[in-house]
Coordinates of C-alpha atoms in Angstrom, one line a residue:
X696 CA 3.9 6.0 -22.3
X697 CA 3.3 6.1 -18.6
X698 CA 7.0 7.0 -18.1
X699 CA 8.5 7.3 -14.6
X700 CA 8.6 11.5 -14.0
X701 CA 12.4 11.7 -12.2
X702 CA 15.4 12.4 -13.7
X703 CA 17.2 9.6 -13.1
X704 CA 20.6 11.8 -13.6
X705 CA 19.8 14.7 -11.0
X706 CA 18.6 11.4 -8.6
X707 CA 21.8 9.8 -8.6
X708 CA 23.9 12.8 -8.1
X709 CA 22.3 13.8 -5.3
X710 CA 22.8 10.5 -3.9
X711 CA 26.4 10.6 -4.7
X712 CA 25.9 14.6 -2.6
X713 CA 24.5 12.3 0.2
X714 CA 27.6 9.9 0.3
X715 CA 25.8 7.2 -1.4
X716 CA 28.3 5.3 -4.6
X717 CA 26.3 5.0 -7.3
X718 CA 26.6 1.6 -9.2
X719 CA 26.4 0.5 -12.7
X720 CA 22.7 -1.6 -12.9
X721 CA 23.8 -5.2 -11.4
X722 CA 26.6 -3.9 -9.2
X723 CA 25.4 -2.5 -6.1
X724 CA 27.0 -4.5 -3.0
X725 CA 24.8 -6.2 -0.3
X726 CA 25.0 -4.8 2.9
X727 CA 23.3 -6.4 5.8
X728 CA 21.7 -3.8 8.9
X729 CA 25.2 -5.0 10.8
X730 CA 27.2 -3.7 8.3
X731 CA 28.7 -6.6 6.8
X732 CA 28.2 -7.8 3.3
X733 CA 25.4 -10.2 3.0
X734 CA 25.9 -13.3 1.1
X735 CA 23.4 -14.9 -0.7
X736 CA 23.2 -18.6 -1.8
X737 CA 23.1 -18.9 -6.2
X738 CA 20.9 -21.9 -5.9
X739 CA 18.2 -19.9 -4.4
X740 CA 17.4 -18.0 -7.9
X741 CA 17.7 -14.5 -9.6
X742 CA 19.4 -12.5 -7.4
X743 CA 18.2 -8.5 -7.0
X744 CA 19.1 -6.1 -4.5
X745 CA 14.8 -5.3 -5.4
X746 CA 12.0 -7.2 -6.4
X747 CA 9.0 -4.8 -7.4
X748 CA 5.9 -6.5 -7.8
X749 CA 3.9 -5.1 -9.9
X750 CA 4.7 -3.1 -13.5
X751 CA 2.6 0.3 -13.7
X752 CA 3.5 3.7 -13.1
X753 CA 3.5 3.4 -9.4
X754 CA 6.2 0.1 -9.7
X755 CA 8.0 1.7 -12.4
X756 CA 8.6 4.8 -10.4
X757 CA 9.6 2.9 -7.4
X758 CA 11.7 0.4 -9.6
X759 CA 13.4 4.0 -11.3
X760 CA 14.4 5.8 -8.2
X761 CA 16.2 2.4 -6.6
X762 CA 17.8 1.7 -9.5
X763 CA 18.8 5.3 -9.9
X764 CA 20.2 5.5 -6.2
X765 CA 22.3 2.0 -7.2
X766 CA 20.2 -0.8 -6.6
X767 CA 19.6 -3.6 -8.8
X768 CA 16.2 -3.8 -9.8
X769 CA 13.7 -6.9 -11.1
X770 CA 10.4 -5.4 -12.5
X771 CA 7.9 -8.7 -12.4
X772 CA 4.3 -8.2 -14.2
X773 CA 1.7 -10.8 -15.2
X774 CA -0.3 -8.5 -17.8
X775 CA 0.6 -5.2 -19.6
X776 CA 4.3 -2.7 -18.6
X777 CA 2.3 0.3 -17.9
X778 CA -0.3 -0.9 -15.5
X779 CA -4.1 -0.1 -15.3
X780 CA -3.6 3.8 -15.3
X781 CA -1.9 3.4 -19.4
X782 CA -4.4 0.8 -20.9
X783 CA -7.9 0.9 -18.8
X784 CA -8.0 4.2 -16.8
X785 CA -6.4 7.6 -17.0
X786 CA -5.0 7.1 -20.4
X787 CA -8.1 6.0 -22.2
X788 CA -10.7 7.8 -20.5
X789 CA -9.2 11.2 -20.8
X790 CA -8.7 10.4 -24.7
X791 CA -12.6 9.6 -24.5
X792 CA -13.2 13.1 -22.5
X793 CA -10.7 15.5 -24.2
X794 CA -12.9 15.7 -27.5
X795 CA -16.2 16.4 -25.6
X796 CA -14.6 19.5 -23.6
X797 CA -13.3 20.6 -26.5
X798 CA -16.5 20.8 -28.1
X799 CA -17.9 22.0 -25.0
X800 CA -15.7 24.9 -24.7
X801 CA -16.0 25.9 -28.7
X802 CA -19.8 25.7 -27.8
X803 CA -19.2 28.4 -24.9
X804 CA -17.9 31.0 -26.8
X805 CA -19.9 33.1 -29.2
X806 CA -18.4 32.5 -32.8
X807 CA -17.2 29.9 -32.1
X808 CA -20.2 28.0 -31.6
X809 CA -21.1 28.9 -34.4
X810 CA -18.5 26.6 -36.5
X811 CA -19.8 23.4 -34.3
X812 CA -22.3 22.1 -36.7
X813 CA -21.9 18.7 -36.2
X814 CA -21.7 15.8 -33.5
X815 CA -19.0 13.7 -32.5
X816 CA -16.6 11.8 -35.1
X817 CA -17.5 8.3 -33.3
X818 CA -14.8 6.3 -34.7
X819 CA -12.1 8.5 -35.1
X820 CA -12.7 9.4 -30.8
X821 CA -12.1 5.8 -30.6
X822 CA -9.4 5.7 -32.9
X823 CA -7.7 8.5 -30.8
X824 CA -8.3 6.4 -27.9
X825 CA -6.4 3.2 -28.6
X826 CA -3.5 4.9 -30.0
X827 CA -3.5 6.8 -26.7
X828 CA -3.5 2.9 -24.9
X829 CA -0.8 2.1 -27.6
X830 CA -3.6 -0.2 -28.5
X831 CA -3.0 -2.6 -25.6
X832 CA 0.6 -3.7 -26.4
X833 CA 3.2 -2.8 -24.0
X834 CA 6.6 -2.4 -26.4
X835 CA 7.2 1.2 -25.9
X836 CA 6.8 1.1 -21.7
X837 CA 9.3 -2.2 -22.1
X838 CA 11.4 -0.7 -24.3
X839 CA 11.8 2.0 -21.7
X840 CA 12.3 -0.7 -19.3
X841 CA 15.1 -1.9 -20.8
X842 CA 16.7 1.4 -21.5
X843 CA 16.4 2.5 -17.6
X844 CA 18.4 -0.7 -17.0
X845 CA 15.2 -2.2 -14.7
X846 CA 15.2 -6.3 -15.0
X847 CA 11.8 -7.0 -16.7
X848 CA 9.9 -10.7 -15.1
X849 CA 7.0 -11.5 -16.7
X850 CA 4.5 -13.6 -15.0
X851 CA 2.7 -13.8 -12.1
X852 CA 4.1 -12.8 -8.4
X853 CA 3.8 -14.7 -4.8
X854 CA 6.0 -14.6 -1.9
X855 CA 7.6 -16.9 -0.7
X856 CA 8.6 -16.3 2.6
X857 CA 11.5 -13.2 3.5
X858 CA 12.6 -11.6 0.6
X859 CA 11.6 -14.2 -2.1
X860 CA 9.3 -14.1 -4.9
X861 CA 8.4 -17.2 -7.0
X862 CA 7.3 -16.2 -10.4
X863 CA 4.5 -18.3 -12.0
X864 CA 5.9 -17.6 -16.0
X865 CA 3.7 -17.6 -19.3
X866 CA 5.5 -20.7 -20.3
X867 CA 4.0 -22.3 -17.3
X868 CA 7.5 -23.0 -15.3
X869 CA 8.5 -21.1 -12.2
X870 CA 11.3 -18.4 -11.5
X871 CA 12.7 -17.9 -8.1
X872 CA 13.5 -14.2 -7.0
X873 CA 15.5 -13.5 -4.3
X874 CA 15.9 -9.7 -2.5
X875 CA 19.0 -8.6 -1.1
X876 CA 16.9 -5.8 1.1
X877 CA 13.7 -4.7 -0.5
X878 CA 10.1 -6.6 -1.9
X879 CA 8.0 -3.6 -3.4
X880 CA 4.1 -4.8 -3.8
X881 CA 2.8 -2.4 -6.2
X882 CA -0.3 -4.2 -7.5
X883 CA -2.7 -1.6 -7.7
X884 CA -6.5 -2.6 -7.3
X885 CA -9.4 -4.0 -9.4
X886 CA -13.1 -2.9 -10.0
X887 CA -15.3 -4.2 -6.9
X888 CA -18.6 -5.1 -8.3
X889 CA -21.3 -5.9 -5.6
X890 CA -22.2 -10.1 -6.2
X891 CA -26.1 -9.1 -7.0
X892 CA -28.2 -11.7 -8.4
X893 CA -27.3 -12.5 -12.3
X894 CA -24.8 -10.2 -12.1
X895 CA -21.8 -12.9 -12.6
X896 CA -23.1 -14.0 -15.9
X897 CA -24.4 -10.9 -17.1
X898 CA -21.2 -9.8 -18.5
X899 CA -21.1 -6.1 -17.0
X900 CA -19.3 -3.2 -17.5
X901 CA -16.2 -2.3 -15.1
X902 CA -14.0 0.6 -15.7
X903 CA -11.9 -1.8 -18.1
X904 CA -14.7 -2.0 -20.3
X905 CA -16.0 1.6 -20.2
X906 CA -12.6 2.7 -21.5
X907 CA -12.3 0.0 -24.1
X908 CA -15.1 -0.4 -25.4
X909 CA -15.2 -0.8 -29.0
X910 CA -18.8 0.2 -30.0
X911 CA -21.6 2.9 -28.4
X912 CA -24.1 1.0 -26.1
X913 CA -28.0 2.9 -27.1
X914 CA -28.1 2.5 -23.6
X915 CA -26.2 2.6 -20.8
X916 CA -26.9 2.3 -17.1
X917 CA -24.0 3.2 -14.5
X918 CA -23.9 2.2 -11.3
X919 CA -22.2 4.4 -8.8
X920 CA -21.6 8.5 -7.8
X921 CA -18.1 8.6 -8.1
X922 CA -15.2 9.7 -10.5
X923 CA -15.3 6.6 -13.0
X924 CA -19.2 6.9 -12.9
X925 CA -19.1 10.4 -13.6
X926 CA -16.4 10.6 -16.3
X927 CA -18.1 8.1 -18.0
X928 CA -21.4 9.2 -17.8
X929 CA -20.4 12.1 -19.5
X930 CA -17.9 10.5 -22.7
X931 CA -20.9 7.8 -23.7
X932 CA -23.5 10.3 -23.4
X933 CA -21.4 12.7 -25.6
X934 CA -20.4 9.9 -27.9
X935 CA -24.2 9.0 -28.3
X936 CA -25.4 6.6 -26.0
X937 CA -28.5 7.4 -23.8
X938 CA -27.1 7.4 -19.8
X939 CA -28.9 6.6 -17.0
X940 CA -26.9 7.2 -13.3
X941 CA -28.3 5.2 -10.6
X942 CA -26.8 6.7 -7.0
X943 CA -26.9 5.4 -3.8
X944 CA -26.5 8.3 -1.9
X945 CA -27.8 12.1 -2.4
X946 CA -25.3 13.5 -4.7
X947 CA -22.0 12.8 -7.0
X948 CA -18.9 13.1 -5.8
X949 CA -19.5 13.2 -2.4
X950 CA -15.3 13.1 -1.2
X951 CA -15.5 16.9 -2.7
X952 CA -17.3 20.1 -1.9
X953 CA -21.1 19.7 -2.0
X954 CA -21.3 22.4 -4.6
X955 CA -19.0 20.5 -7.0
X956 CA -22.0 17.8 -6.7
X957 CA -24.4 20.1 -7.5
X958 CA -22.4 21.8 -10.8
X959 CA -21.9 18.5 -12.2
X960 CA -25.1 17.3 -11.9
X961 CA -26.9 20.0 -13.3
X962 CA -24.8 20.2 -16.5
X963 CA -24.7 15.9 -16.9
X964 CA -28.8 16.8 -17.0
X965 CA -28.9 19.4 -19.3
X966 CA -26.9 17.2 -20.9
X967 CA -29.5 14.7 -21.3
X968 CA -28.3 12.2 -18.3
X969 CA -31.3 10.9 -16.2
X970 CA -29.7 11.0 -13.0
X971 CA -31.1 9.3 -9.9
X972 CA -30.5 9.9 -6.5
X973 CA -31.3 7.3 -3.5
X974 CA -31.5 4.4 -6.1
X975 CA -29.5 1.2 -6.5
X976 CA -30.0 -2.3 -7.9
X977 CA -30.9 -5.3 -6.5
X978 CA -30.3 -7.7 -9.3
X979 CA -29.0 -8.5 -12.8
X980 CA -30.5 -10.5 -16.3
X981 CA -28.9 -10.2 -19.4
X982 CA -31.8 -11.3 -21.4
X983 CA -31.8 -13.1 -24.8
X984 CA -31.6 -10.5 -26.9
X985 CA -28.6 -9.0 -25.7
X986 CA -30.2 -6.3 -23.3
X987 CA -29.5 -5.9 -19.4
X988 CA -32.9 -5.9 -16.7
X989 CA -32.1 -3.9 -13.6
X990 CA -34.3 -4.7 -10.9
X991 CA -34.1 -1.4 -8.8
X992 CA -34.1 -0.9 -5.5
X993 CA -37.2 1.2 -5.2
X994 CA -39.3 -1.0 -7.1
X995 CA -39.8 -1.7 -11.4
X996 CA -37.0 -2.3 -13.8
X997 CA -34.6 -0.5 -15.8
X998 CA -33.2 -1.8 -19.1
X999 CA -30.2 -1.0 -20.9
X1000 CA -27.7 -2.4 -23.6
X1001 CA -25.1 -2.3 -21.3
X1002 CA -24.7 -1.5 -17.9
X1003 CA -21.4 0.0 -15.9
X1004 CA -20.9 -1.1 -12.0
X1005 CA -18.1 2.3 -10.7
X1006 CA -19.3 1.0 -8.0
X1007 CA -15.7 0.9 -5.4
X1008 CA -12.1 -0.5 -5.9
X1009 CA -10.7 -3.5 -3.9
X1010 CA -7.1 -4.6 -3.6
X1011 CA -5.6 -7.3 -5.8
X1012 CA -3.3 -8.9 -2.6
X1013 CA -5.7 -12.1 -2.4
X1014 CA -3.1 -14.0 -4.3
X1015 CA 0.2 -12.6 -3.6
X1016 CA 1.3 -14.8 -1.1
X1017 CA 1.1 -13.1 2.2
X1018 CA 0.4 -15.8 3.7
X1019 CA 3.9 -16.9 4.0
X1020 CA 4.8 -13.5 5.8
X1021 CA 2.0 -13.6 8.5
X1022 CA -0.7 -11.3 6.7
X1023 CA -3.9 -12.1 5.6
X1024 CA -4.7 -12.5 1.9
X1025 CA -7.0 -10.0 -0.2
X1026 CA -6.8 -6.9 2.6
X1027 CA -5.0 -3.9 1.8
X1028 CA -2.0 -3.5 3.1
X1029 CA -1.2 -0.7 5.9
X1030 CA 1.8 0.9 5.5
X1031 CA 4.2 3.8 7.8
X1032 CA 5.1 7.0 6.0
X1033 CA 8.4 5.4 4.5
X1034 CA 6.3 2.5 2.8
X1035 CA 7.5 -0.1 5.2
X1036 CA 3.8 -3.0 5.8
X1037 CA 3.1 -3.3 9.0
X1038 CA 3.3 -6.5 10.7
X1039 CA 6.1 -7.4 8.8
X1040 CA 9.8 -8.0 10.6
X1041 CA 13.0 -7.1 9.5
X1042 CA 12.1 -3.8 7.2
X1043 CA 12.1 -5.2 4.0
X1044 CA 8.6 -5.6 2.3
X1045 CA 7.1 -2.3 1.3
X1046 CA 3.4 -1.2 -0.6
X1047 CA 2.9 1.5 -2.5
X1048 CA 0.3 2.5 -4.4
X1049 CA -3.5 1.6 -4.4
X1050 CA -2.9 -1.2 -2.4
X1051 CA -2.0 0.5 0.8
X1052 CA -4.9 2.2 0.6
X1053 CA -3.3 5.8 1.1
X1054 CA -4.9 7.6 -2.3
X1055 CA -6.1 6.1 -4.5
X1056 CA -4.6 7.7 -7.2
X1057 CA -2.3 7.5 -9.8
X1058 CA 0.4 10.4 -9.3
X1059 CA -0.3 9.7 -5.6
X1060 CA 1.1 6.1 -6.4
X1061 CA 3.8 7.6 -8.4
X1062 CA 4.8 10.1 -6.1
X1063 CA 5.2 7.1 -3.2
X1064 CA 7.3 5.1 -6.0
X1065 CA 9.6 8.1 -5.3
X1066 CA 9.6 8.8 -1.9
X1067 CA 9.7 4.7 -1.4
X1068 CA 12.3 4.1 -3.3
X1069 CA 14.2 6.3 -2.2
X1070 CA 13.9 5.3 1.1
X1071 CA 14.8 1.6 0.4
X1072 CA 18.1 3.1 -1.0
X1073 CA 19.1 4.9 2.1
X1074 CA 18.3 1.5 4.5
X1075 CA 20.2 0.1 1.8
X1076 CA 23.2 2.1 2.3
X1077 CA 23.1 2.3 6.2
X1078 CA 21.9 6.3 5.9
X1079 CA 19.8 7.8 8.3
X1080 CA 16.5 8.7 7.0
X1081 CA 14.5 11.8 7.2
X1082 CA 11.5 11.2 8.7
X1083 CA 10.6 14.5 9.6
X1084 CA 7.2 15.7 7.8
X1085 CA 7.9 16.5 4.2
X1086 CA 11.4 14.9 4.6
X1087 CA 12.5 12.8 2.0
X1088 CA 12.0 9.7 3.4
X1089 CA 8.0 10.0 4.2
X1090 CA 4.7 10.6 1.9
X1091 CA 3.3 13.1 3.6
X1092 CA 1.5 14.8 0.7
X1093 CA -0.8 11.2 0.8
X1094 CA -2.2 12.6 4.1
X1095 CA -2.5 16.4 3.8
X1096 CA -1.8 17.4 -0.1
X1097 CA -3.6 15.0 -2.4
X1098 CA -4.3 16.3 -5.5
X1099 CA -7.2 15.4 -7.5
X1100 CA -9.2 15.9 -10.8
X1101 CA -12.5 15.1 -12.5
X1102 CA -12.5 15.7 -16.3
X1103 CA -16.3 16.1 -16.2
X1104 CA -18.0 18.9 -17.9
X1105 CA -17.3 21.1 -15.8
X1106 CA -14.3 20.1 -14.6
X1107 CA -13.5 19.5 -10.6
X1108 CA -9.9 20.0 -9.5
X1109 CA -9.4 19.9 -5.8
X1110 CA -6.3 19.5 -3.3
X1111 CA -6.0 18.9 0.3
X1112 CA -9.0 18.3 2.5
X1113 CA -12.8 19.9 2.7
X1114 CA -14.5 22.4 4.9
X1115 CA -16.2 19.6 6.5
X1116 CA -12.8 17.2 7.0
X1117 CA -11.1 20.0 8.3
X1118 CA -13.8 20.5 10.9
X1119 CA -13.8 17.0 11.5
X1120 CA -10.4 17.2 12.6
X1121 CA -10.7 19.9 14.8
X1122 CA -9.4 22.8 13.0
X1123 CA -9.9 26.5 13.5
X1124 CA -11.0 27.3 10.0
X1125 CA -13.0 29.3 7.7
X1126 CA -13.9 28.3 4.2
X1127 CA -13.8 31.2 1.4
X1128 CA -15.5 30.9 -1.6
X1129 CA -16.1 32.8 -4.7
X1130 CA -17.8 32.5 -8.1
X1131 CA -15.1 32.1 -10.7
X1132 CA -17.8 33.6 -13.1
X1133 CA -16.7 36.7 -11.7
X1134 CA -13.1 36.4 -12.9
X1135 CA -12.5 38.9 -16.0
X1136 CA -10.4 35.5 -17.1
X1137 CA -13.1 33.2 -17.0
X1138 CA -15.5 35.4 -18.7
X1139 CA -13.5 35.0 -21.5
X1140 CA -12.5 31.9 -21.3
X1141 CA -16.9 30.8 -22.0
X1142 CA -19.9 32.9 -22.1
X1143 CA -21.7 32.5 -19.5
X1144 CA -19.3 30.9 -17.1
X1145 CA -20.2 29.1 -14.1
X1146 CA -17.9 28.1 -11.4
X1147 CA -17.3 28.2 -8.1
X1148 CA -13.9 28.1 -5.9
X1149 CA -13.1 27.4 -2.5
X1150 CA -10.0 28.4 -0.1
X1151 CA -10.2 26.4 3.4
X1152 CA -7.9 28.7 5.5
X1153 CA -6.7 27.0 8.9
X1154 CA -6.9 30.3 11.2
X1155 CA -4.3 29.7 13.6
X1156 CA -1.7 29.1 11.4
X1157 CA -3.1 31.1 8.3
X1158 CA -2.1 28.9 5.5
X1159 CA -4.2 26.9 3.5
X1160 CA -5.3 23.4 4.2
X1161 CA -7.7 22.7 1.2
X1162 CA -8.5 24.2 -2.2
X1163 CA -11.5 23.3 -4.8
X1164 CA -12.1 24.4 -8.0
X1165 CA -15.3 24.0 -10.1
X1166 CA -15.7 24.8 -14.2
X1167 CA -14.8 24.7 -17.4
X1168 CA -10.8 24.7 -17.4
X1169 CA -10.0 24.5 -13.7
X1170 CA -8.1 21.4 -13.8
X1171 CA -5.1 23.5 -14.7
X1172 CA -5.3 25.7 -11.8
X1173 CA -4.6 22.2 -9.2
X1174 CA -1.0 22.4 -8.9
X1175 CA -0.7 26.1 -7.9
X1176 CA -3.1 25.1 -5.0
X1177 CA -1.5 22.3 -4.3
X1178 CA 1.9 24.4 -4.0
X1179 CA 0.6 26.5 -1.8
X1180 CA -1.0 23.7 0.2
X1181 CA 2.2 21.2 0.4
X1182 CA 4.3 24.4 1.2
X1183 CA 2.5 26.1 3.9
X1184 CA 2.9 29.1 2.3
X1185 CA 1.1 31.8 4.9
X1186 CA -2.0 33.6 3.3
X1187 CA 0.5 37.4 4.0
X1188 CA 2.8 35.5 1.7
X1189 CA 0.2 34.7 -1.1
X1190 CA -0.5 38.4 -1.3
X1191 CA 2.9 38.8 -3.7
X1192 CA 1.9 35.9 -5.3
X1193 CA 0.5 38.2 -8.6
X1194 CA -1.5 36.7 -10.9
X1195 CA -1.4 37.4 -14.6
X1196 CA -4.5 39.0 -16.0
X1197 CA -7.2 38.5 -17.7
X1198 CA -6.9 34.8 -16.9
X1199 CA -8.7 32.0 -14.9
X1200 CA -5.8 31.9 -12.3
X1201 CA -7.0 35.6 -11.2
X1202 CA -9.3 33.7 -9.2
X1203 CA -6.3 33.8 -6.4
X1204 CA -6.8 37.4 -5.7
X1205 CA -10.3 37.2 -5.7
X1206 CA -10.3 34.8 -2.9
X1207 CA -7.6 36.5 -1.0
X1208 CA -9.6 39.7 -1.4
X1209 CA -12.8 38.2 0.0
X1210 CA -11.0 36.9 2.6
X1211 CA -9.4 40.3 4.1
X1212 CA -12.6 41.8 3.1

């Protein structure tokens, strides 16, 4: 279960430290901006101090941290508790890729090796899988709903004007919601797949089906350079199936390091993945026999048994309702650093998550369900927030720490920005790198290891302002850049910062050490 990450007794304590009364779920009183106590009409529904839209871990954080601050809380969701990230995304993909680097790392090491005799256990992979998506029922993340005291709404969610929701229920009736300060829109986004010729009855893969899917395509042909194409690329091909990439552009993950690119795509060929750069489809036809034509950009065809578009994400806000609050339907929704849209009066209706287009990225979205709700608490209660960067009212890890990591083979972990966005921006900097194959840790971790890190040192302040990590293992090694990154910590500071040995992590030294030189 995709369970909120705060500790819902430490939270309200330290709202009670802040002068905040904490109230039993239900209770909490309705105070208006003036002060007084806001009344609220019965007849116009369900009454909640918040309405969050929207039941994954991004709502469910945000729903957590209100109600744990004393808020009443309504949770409404028109599919699965547990959102997109539990049942069609991090969850199930990383159950498909945690067998194949395990096998990958037993094939690294000498002995080892040696006891890997086999392929891949197809069905129990997939039987791993679905037990990891709680195949696709949602009782344990309601459950924990219902235990956290959070209201649970099913059905489907439009505003309604200020600060009510009208829910469209399974049975087919209509439930009227009504905020006493907040509306959270946490609705994440869906797959974007480009409206090519034949491609709308072609039946193709998005991310939904590439972590689902119940059986091994022969073939498979995946669209796109990015993480989903990349992730995937690598579980089918493992699992069996023989991959094709078709890129756009001139290399894979082209948000990160170029070298992460590179690392990738020389192991996803000697894998046996035909990768292409600088080609792209131009149409679609699934033929009679159950096959998929490609026509391809740079002229012939390409045929597969199923084909995968990772091809971009788009916001699911074209039937919300915004339209009744003066915003425009199916656009992602800016937001300030407290989670407050823009363009909307009177400070109630907040975003958080995929759809504000911030990062797009689960614990990002989790991490703004924190700070968010939070900050809907203190309006609540008349506090003052703290607005200053890193206070707790504001996410300002979205726009200088976000974390990030690609369960490829290698692995990618990266946090904060690149050589080239720093540059961009107009910083001072210096990029350090090293080759993590030179780390006594890493030798032992595979024979053989290849991997490359990079420190991106702002020079006038001398802390860091980005970290990457490539190979086997790394994606462990994220949160210790990422403290260092969301804390500032100064590069004189890092020097005491000692690093057990023999392991990966030694890597720190290394690139403090090349850095003095």
């Amino acid at each position: 279960m995709e369970a909120p990450d705060e500790n819902i007794v430490q939270a309200a304590e330290d709202m009670v430290a802040e002068g905040a009364p904490v109230f039993p779920h239900g209770a909490a009183p309705s105070v208006g901006d003036d002060g007084e106590v806001d009344t609220i009409d019965p007849a116009d529904g369900d009454v909640f101090d918040v309405i969050v839209v929207g039941g994954g871990p991004t709502g469910e954080n945000l729903a957590d941290r209100a109600h744990a601050g004393g808020l009443s809380v309504a949770v409404v969701e028109h599919e699965l508790v547990g959102g997109e990230c539990s049942y069609w995304a991090c969850m199930p993909s990383k159950a498909l890729l945690r067998p194949v680097a395990a096998v990958a790392d037993a094939r690294h090491v000498a002995g080892a090796r040696q006891a890997v005799t086999g392929d891949l256990d197809v069905a129990a992979v997939l039987a791993r899988r679905d037990e990891f998506a709680s195949n696709w029922k949602d009782d344990g993340q309601v459950d924990w709903l219902a235990k956290a005291g959070l209201c649970l709404v099913r059905g489907h969610a439009r505003l309604d004007g200020e600060k009510r929701v009208v829910v469209r229920t399974p049975e087919g009736t209509e439930r009227v919601l009504t905020a006493r300060h907040a509306v959270a829109l946490c609705t994440g986004t869906q797959a974007s797949v480009p409206d090519l010729p034949g491609v709308a009855g072609a039946g193709v893969w998005t991310s939904r089906e590439a972590t689902s899917a119940k059986h091994v395509p022969g073939r498979l042909a995946v669209i796109g350079g990015g993480v989903v194409a990349v992730e995937m690329a690598t579980a089918w091909r493992a699992l069996g199936s023989e991959v094709t990439m078709l890129i756009r552009d001139d290399r894979l993950l082209g948000a990160m390091e170029p070298f992460v690119g590179e690392l990738v795509t020389e192991n996803l060929r000697a894998d046996g993945v035909d990768v292409r750069f600088g080609e792209s489809a131009t149409a679609v036809h699934r033929r009679d026999d159950g096959t998929v034509e490609l026509t391809l950009a740079g002229g012939g065809t390409l045929t597969a048994d199923e084909v995968l578009f990772a091809t971009g994400r788009r916001p699911t806000t074209g039937d919300l309702g915004l339209d009744t609050v003066g915003l425009k339907p199916g656009g992602w929704l800016e937001v300030d650093d407290t989670g407050l849209v823009r363009g909307v009066d009177g400070a109630w209706l907040y975003a958080a998550g995929d759809s504000n287009h911030r990062a797009l990225l689960t614990h990002q979205g989790k991490y703004q369900g924190r700070i968010f709700g939070g900050a809907i608490c203190d309006r609540a209660f008349g506090r003052v927030l703290d607005t200053e960067p890193w206070g707790r009212s504001v996410a300002t890890a979205d726009l200088h720490a976000v974390t990030q990591v690609v369960f490829s083979d290698p692995e990618a972990a990266a946090v904060g920005i690149t050589l080239r966005q720093a540059e961009d921006q107009g910083l001072r900097v210096r990029a350090v790198d090293y080759d993590m194959g030179q780390v006594a840790g890493a030798a032992l971790y595979a024979d053989g290891y290849r991997g490359q890190a990079r420190a991106v040192v702002d020079l006038d302040r001398e802390v860091l302002v980005g970290v990457t990590f490539v190979g086997p293992g790394v994606a462990e090694l994220v949160h210790s850049a990422a403290m260092a990154v969301a804390a500032e910590i100064p590069v004189r500071r890092l020097w005491h910062v000692v690093p057990a040995y023999p392991t990966i992590g030694e890597v720190w030294l290394r690139l403090l050490e090349t850095y003095r030189g």
